[in-house]
Tab-separated table of C-alpha atoms and ligand atoms in Angstrom:
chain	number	residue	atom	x	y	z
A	9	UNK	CA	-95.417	-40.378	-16.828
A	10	UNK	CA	-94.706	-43.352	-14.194
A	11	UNK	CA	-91.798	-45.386	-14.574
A	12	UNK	CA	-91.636	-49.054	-13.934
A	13	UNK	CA	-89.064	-50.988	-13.034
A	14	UNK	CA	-88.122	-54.245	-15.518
A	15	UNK	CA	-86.311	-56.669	-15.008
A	16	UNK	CA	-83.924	-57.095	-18.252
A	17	UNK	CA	-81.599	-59.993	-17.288
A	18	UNK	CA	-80.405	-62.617	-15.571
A	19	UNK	CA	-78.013	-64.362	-14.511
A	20	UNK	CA	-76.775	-67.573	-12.084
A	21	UNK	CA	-73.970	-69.193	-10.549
A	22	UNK	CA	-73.529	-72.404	-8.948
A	23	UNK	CA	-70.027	-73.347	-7.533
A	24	UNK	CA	-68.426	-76.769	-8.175
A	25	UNK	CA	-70.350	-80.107	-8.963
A	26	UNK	CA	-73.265	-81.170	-7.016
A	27	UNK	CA	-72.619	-83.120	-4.164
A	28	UNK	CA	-75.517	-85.859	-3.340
A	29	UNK	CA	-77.153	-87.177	-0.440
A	30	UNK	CA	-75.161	-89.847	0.015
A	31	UNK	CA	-71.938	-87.949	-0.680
A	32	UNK	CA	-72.669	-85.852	1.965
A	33	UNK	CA	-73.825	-88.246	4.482
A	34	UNK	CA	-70.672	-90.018	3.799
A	35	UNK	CA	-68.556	-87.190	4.170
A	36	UNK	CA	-69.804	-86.404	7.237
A	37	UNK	CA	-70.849	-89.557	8.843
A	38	UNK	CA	-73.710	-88.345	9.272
A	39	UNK	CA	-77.099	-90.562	10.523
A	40	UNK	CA	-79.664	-89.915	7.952
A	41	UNK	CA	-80.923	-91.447	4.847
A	42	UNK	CA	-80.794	-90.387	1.053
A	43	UNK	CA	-84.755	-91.430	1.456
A	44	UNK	CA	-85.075	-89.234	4.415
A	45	UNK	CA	-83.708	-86.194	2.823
A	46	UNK	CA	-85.720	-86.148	-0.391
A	47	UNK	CA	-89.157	-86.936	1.498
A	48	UNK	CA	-88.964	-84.715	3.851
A	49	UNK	CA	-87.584	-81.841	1.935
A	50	UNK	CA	-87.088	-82.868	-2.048
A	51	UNK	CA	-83.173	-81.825	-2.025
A	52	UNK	CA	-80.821	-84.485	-3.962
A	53	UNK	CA	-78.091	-82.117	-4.462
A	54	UNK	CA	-76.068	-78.886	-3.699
A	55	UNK	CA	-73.155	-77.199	-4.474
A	56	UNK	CA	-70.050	-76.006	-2.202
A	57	UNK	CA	-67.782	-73.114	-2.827
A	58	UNK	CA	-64.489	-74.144	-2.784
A	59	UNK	CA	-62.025	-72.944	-0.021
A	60	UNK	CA	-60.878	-69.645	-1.132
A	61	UNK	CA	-64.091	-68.753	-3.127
A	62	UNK	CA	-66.091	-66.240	-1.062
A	63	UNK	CA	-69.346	-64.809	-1.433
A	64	UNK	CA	-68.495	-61.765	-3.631
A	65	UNK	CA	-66.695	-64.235	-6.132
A	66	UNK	CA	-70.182	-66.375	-6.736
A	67	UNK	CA	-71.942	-62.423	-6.976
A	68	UNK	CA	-69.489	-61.346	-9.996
A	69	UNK	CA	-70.488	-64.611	-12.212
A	70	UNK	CA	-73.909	-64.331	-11.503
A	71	UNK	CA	-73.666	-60.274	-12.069
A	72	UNK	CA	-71.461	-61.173	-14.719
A	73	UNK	CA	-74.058	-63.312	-16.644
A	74	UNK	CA	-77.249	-60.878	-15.847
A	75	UNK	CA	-75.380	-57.779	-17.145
A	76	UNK	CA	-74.604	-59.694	-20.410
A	77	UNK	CA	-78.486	-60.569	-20.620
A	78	UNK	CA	-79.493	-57.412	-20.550
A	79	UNK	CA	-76.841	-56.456	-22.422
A	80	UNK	CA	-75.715	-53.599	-20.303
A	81	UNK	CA	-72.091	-52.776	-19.382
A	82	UNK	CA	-70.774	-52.557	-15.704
A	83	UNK	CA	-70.593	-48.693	-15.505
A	84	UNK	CA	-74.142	-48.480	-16.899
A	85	UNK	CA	-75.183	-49.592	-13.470
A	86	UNK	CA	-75.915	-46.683	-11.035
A	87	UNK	CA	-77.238	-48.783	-8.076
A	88	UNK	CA	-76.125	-52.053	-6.580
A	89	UNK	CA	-77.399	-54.277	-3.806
A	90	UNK	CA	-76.287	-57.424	-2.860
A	91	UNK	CA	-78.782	-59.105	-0.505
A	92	UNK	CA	-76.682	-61.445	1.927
A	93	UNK	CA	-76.355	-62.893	5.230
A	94	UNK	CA	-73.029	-64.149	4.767
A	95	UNK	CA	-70.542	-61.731	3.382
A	96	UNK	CA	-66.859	-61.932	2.507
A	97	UNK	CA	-65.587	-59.721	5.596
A	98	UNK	CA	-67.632	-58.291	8.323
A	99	UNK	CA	-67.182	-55.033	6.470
A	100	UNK	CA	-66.783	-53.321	3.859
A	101	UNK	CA	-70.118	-54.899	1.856
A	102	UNK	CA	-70.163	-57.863	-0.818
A	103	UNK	CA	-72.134	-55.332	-2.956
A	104	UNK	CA	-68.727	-52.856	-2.458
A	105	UNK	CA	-66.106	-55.885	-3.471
A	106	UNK	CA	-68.574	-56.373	-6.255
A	107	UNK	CA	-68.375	-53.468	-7.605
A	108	UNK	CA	-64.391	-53.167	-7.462
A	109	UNK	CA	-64.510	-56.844	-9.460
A	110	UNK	CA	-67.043	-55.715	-11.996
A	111	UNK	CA	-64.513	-53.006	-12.982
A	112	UNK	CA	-67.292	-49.954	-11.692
A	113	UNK	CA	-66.552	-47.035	-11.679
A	114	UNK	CA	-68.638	-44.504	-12.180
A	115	UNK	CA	-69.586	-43.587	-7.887
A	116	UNK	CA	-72.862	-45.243	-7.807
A	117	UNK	CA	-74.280	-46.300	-4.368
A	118	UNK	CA	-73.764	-50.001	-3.580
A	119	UNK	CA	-75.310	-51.839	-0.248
A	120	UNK	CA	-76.056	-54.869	1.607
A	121	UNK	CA	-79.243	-56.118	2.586
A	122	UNK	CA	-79.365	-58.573	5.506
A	123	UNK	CA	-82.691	-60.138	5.510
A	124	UNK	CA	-81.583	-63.942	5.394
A	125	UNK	CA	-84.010	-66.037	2.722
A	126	UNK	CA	-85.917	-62.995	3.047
A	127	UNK	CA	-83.147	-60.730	1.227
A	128	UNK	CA	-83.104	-61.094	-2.372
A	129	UNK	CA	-87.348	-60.214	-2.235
A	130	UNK	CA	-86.277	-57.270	0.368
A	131	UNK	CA	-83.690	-56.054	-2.110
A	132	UNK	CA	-85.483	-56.069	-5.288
A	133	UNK	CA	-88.546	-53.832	-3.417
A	134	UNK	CA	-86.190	-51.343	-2.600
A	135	UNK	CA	-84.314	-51.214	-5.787
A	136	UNK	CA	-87.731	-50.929	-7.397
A	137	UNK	CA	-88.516	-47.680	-5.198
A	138	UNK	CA	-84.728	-45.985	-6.364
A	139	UNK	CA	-86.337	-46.163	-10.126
A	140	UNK	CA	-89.758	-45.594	-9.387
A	141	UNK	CA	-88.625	-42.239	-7.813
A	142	UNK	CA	-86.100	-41.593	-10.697
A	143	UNK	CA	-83.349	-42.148	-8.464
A	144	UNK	CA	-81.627	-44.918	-10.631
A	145	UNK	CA	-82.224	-46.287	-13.985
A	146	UNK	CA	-80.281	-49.192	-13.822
A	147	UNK	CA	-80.148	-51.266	-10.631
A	148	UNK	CA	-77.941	-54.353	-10.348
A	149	UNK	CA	-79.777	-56.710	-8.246
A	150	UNK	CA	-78.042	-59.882	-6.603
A	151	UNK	CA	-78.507	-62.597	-3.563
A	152	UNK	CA	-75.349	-64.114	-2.897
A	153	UNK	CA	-74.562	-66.594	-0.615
A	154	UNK	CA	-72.074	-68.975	0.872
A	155	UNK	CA	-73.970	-70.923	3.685
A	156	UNK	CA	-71.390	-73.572	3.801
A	157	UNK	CA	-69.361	-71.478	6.472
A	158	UNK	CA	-72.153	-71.601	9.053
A	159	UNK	CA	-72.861	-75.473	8.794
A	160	UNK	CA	-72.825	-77.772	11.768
A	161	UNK	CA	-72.129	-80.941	10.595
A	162	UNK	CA	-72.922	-82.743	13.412
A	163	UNK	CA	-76.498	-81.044	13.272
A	164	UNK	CA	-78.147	-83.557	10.465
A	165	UNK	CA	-81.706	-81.649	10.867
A	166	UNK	CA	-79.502	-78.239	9.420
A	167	UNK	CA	-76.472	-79.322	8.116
A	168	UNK	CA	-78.345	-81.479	4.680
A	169	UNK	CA	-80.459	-78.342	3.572
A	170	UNK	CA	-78.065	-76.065	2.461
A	171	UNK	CA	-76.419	-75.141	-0.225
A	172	UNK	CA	-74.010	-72.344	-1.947
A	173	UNK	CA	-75.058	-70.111	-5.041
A	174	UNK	CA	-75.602	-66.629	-6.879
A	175	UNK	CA	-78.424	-65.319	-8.649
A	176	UNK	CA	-78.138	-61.669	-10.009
A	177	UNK	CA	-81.222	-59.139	-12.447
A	178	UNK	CA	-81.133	-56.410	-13.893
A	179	UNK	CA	-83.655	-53.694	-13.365
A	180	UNK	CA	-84.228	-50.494	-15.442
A	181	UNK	CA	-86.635	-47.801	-15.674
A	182	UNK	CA	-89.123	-47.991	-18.197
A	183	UNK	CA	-92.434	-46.712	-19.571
A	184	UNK	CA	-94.376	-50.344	-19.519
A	185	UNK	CA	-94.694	-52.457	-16.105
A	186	UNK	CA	-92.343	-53.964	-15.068
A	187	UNK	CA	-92.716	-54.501	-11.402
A	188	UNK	CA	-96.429	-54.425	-10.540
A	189	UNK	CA	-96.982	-54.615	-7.015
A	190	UNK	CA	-94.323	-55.552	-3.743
A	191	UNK	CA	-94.820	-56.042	-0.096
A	192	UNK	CA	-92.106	-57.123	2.831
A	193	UNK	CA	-92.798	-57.597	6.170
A	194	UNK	CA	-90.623	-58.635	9.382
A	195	UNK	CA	-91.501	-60.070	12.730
A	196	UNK	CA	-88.632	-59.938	14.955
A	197	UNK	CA	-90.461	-61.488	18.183
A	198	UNK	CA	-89.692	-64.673	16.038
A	199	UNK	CA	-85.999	-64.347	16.126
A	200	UNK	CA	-85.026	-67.029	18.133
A	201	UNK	CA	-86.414	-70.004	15.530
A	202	UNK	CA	-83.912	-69.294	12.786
A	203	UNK	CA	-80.452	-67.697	13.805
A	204	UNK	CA	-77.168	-68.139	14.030
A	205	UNK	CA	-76.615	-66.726	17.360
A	206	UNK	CA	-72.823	-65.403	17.450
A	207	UNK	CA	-70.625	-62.403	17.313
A	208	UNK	CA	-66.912	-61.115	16.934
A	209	UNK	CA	-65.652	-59.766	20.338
A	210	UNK	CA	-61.640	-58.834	20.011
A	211	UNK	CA	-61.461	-60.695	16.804
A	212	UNK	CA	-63.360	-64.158	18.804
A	213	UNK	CA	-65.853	-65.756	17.608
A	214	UNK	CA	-68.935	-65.220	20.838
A	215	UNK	CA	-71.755	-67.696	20.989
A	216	UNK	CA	-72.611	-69.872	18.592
A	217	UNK	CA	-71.706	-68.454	14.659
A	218	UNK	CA	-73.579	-71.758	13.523
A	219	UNK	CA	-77.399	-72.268	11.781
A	220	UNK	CA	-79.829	-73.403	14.598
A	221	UNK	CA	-83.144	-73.940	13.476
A	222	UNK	CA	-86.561	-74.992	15.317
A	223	UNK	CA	-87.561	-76.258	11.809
A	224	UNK	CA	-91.143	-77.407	12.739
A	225	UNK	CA	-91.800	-74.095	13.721
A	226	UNK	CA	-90.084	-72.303	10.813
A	227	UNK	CA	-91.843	-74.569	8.359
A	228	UNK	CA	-95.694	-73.346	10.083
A	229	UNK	CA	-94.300	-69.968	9.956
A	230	UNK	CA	-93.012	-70.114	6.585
A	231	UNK	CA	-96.558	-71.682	4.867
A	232	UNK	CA	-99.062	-69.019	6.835
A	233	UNK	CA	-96.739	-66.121	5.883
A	234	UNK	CA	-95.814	-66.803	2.199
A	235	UNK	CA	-99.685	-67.448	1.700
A	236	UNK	CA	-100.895	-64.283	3.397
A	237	UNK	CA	-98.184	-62.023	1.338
A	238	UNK	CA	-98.605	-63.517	-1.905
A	239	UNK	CA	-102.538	-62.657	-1.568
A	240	UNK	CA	-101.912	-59.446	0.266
A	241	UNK	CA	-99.527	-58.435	-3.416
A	242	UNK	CA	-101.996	-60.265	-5.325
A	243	UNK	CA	-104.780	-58.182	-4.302
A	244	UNK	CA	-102.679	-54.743	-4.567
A	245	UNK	CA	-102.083	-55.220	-8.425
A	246	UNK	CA	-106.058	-56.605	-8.837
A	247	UNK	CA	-104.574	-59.554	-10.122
A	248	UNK	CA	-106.583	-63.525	-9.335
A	249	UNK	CA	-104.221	-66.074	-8.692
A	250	UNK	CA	-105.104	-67.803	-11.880
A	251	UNK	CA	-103.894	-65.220	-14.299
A	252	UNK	CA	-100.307	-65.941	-12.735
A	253	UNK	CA	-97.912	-67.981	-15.260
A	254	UNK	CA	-95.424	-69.237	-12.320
A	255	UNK	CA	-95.215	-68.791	-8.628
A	256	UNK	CA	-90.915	-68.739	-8.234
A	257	UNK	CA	-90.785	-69.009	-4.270
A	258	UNK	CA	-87.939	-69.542	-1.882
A	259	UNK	CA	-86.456	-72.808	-2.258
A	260	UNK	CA	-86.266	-74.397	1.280
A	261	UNK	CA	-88.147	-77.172	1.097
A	262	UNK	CA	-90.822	-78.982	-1.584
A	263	UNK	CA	-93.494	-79.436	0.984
A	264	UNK	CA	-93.558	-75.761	1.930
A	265	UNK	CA	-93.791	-74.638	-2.159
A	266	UNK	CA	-96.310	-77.111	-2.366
A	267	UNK	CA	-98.260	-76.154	0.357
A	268	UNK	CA	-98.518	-72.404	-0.384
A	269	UNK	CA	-99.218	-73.411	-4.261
A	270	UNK	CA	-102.326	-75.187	-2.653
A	271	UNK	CA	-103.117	-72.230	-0.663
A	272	UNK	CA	-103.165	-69.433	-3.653
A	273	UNK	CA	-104.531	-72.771	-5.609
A	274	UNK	CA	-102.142	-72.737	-8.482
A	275	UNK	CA	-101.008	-76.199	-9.973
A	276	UNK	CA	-98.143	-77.511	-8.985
A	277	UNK	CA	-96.634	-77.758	-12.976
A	278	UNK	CA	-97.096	-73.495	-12.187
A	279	UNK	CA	-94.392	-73.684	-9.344
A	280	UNK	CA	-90.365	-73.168	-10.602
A	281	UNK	CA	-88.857	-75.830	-8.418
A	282	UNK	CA	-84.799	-75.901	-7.947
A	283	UNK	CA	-84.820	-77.184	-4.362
A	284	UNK	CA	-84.126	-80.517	-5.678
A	285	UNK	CA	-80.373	-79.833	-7.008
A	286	UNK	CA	-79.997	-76.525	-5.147
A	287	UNK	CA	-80.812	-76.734	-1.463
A	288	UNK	CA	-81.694	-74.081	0.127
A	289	UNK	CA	-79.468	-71.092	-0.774
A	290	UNK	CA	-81.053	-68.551	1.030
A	291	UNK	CA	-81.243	-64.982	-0.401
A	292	UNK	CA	-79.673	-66.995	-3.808
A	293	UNK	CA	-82.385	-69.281	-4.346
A	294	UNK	CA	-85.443	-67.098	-5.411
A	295	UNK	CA	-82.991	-65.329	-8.316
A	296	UNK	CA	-80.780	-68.963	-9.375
A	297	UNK	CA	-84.404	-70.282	-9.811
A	298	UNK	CA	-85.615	-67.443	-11.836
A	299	UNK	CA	-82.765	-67.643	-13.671
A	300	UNK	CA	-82.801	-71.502	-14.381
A	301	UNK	CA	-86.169	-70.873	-15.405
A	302	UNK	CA	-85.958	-68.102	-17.758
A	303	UNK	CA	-82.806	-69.818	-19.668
A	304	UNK	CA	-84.559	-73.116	-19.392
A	305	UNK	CA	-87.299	-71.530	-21.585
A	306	UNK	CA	-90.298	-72.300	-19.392
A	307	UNK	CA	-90.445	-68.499	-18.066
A	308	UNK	CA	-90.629	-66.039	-21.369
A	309	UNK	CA	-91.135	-62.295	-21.750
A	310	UNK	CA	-94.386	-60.733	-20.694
A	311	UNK	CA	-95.057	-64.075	-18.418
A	312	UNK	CA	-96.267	-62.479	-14.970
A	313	UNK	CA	-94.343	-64.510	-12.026
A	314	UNK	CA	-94.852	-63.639	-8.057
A	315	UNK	CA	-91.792	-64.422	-6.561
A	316	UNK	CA	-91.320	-64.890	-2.914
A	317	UNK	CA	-88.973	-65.520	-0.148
A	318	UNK	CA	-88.756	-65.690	3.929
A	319	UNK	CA	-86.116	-66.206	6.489
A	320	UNK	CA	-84.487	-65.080	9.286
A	321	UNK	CA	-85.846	-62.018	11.561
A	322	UNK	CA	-88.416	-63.061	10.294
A	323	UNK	CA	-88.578	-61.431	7.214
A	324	UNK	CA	-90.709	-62.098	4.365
A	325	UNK	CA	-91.861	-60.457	1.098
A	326	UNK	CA	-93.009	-60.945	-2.402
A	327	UNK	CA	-92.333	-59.216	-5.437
A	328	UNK	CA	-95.432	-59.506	-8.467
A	329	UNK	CA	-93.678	-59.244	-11.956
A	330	UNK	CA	-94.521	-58.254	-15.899
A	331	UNK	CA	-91.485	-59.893	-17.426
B	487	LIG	O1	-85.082	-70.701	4.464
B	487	LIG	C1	-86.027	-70.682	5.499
B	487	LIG	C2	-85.574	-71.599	6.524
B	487	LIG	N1	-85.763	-72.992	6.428
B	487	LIG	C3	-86.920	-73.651	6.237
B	487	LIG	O2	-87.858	-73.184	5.671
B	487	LIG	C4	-86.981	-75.038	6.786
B	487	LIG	C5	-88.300	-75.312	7.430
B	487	LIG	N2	-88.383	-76.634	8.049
B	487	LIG	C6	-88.252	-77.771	7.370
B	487	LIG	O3	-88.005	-77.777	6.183
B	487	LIG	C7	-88.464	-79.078	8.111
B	487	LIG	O4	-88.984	-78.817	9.399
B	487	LIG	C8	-87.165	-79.926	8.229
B	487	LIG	C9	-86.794	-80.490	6.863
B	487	LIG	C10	-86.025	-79.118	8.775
B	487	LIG	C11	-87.396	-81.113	9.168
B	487	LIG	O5	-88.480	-81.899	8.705
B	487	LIG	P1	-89.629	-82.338	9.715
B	487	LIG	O6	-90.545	-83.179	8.950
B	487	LIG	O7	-90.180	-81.106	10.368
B	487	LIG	O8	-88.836	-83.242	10.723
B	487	LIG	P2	-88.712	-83.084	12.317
B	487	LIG	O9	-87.834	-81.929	12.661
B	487	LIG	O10	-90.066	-83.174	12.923
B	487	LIG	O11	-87.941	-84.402	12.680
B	487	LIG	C12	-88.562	-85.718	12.507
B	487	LIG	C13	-87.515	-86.754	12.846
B	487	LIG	C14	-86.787	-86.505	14.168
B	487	LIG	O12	-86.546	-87.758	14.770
B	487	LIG	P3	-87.472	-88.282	15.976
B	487	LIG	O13	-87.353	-87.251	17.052
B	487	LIG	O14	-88.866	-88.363	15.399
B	487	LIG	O15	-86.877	-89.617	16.316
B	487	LIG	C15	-85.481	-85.923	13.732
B	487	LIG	O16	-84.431	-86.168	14.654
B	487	LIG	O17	-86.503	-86.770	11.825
B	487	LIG	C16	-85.222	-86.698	12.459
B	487	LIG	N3	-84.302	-86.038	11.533
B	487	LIG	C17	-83.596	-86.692	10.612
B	487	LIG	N4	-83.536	-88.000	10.305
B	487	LIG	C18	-82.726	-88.359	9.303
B	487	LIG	C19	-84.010	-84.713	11.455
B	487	LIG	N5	-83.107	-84.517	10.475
B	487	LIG	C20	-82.836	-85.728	9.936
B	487	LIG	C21	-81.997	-86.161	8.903
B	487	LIG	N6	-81.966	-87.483	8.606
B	487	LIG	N7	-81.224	-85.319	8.169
């Protein structure tokens, strides 16, 4: 008999309070407008870790609150993958200090994925093939992120559209779908419009460990290539867009949700939308919105969501879901 993967909780964490517009121009001194911000990309609000909180600490609440959803105990989990681009040390893993946190024990394997906004789609595929295949039964799933640390300031076209976060699922094996159809693609020729283009040499920070972003060009990327997987996924499961219940896509900016909505042509009251008091967390934002969503009561079991994400690389991918 096949076996699906489902999805069987969720779980979220935001760190601190929200800091607004206006706090963070402030803060910052930074020349822009709260009016500027929310036209041209719908974010109010973010969050900040704290100094001292890293990456794998917003992973365990998140984890943490998914395991308890599914109602599932740490060393039930036989797979874990932490999809981030901006990790605790440069080795071992987030997923690794994860593990030690959650109190696992039981030798299962535990990886990053580094596919920027890209990563939380990338890691749920693959996670989906280690059950498919009977590998796993039991995946802990999580995109964890502390984009805070990258930040230029004194950049205001990159420094007001991100934010910090977790978002964590659960995914077992089981006889009714479940995941119904995945793709992921990258593009590396298009490095150079989304990076952060530094390296450790004897301990030194090389180049330039900050976010630089061509963001015209990211935002034509992003619109063409979210539109062309969701219908590429779309049409591998034999689903029409309309029979979707909620597109939950990468939150980086309102315009680009909007415009892909318009291109699969689903309303816009179909879209789970986060952006607003989230930022952009990268490879946290598709699972904090699906999470929001589902505890919020708009997403409920057996709803069938296409969730989506692109960054870096570039990478992109979407993931069609039975809940
Ligand atoms: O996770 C995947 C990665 N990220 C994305 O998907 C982001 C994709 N790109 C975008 O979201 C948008 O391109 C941005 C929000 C980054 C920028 O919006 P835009 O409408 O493309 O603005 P722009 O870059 O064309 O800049 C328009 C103007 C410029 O001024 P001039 O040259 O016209 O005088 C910018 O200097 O807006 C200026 N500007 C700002 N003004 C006030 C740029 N940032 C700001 C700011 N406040 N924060």
């Amino acid at each position: 008999m096949k076996i699906y993967a489902r999805i069987t909780g969720t779980g979220s964490y935001l760190p601190g309070s929200p800091v607004t517009n206006n706090a963070l121009i402030a803060a910052h001194h930074l020349d822009s407008s709260d009016e500027w911000i929310v036209e041209r990309t719908g974010i109010r609000a973010r969050h900040f870790a704290p100094e001292g909180v890293t990456t794998s600490d917003l992973a365990l609440e998140a984890a943490r609150r998914a395991l308890e959803a599914a109602v599932c105990q740490p060393n039930d989990i036989d797979l874990i993958i932490v999809a981030t681009s901006t990790p605790d040390y440069v080795f071992p893993s987030v997923a690794t200090l994860l593990q030690a946190k959650l109190g696992h024990t039981n030798g299962a394997p535990a990886f990053d994925i580094q596919a920027v906004c890209g990563g939380f789609v990338y890691a749920l595929s693959i996670a989906e093939k280690f059950i498919q295949t009977g590998t796993s039964r039991c995946a802990l799933v999580v995109g964890a992120e502390t984009f805070s640390r990258m930040i230029d300031w004194k950049d205001r076209s990159t420094c007001v559209l991100f934010g910090d976060g977790a978002g964590a699922v659960v995914l077992e094996a089981s006889d009714e779908p479940g995941i119904l159809a995945s793709a992921v693609h990258a593009d590396g020729r298009y490095h150079s419009i989304l990076s952060a283009p530094g390296h450790l040499c004897g301990g030194q920070p090389i180049g330039d460990p900050l976010i630089r972003m061509d963001g015209q060009a990211v935002f034509k990327f992003a619109v063409r290539a979210l539109a062309d997987v969701a219908e590429e996924t779309l049409v591998a499961a034999n689903l029409p867009p309309e029979q979707l219940d909620w597109l939950v896509p990468h939150q980086a900016n309102i315009r680009i949700i909007q415009a892909t909505a318009k291109k699969l042509r689903l309303p816009p009251e179909k879209c789970i939308v986060t952006v607003e008091r989230h930022g952009n967390t990268s490879a946290a934002s598709v699972p904090l919105a699906l999470d929001e969503a589902v505890r919020t009561g708009k997403i409920k079991r057996r709803d069938t969501l296409l969730l989506e994400g692109i960054g870096a690389g570039f990478t992109w991918g979407s993931v069609l879901v039975r809940f």
